[in-house]
Amino acid sequence: LDGLVGIDLFGKTVGIIGTGAIGMCAVKIFLGFGCKVIAYDIKPDEQVAKEKGFVYKSLDELLQESDV
């Protein structure tokens, strides 16, 4: 394991494409790491986003703003 270098996720902006069951699990995980989460979905649910603590953006915005 010598020489392996990772990245710190805290404070990074993470883009999630699709907020179905798997996407929502990813949202919860990344929020737990202290990331800002932005998501894209063809049928965004703004109420869920507000409750969970992430925002929906267009696909172009997500791709431009995401660090991960």
Coordinates of C-alpha atoms in Angstrom, one line a residue:
L1 CA 0.0 0.0 0.0
D2 CA 3.0 2.2 0.0
G3 CA 2.8 5.1 -2.5
L4 CA -1.0 5.1 -2.7
V5 CA -2.4 8.5 -2.6
G6 CA -6.1 9.3 -2.3
I7 CA -8.1 12.5 -2.4
D8 CA -10.0 14.2 0.4
L9 CA -13.7 14.4 -0.4
F10 CA -14.6 17.0 2.3
G11 CA -15.7 20.2 0.7
K12 CA -15.7 18.9 -2.9
T13 CA -18.6 19.3 -5.2
V14 CA -20.0 16.0 -6.3
G15 CA -22.3 15.5 -9.2
I16 CA -24.9 12.8 -9.2
I17 CA -26.7 11.9 -12.4
G18 CA -30.0 10.3 -11.6
T19 CA -31.7 10.3 -8.2
G20 CA -33.3 6.9 -8.2
A21 CA -32.6 4.4 -5.4
I22 CA -28.9 4.1 -6.2
G23 CA -28.4 7.9 -6.8
M24 CA -30.1 8.7 -3.5
C25 CA -27.8 6.2 -1.7
A26 CA -24.8 8.0 -3.3
V27 CA -26.2 11.4 -2.3
K28 CA -26.4 10.3 1.4
I29 CA -22.9 8.9 1.3
F30 CA -21.3 12.0 -0.2
L31 CA -23.2 14.3 2.1
G32 CA -21.8 12.2 5.0
F33 CA -18.3 13.0 3.7
G34 CA -19.1 16.7 3.9
C35 CA -19.5 17.2 0.2
K36 CA -21.7 19.7 -1.6
V37 CA -24.0 17.5 -3.8
I38 CA -25.6 18.7 -7.0
A39 CA -27.8 16.3 -9.0
Y40 CA -29.4 16.0 -12.4
D41 CA -32.6 14.0 -13.1
I42 CA -35.1 14.1 -15.9
K43 CA -37.8 14.4 -13.2
P44 CA -36.3 16.4 -10.3
D45 CA -38.1 16.3 -7.0
E46 CA -37.3 19.6 -5.4
Q47 CA -39.0 18.7 -2.1
V48 CA -36.7 15.7 -1.6
A49 CA -33.7 17.8 -2.6
K50 CA -34.6 20.4 0.0
E51 CA -35.2 17.8 2.7
K52 CA -32.0 15.9 2.0
G53 CA -29.7 18.9 1.5
F54 CA -28.7 18.9 -2.2
V55 CA -29.7 20.9 -5.3
Y56 CA -30.8 20.0 -8.8
K57 CA -29.0 21.6 -11.7
S58 CA -29.0 21.2 -15.4
L59 CA -26.7 18.5 -16.8
D60 CA -24.4 21.1 -18.3
E61 CA -24.1 23.0 -15.0
L62 CA -23.5 19.7 -13.1
L63 CA -20.7 18.8 -15.5
Q64 CA -19.1 22.2 -15.2
E65 CA -19.3 22.6 -11.4
S66 CA -18.5 19.0 -10.2
D67 CA -15.1 18.2 -8.8
V68 CA -16.0 14.5 -8.6

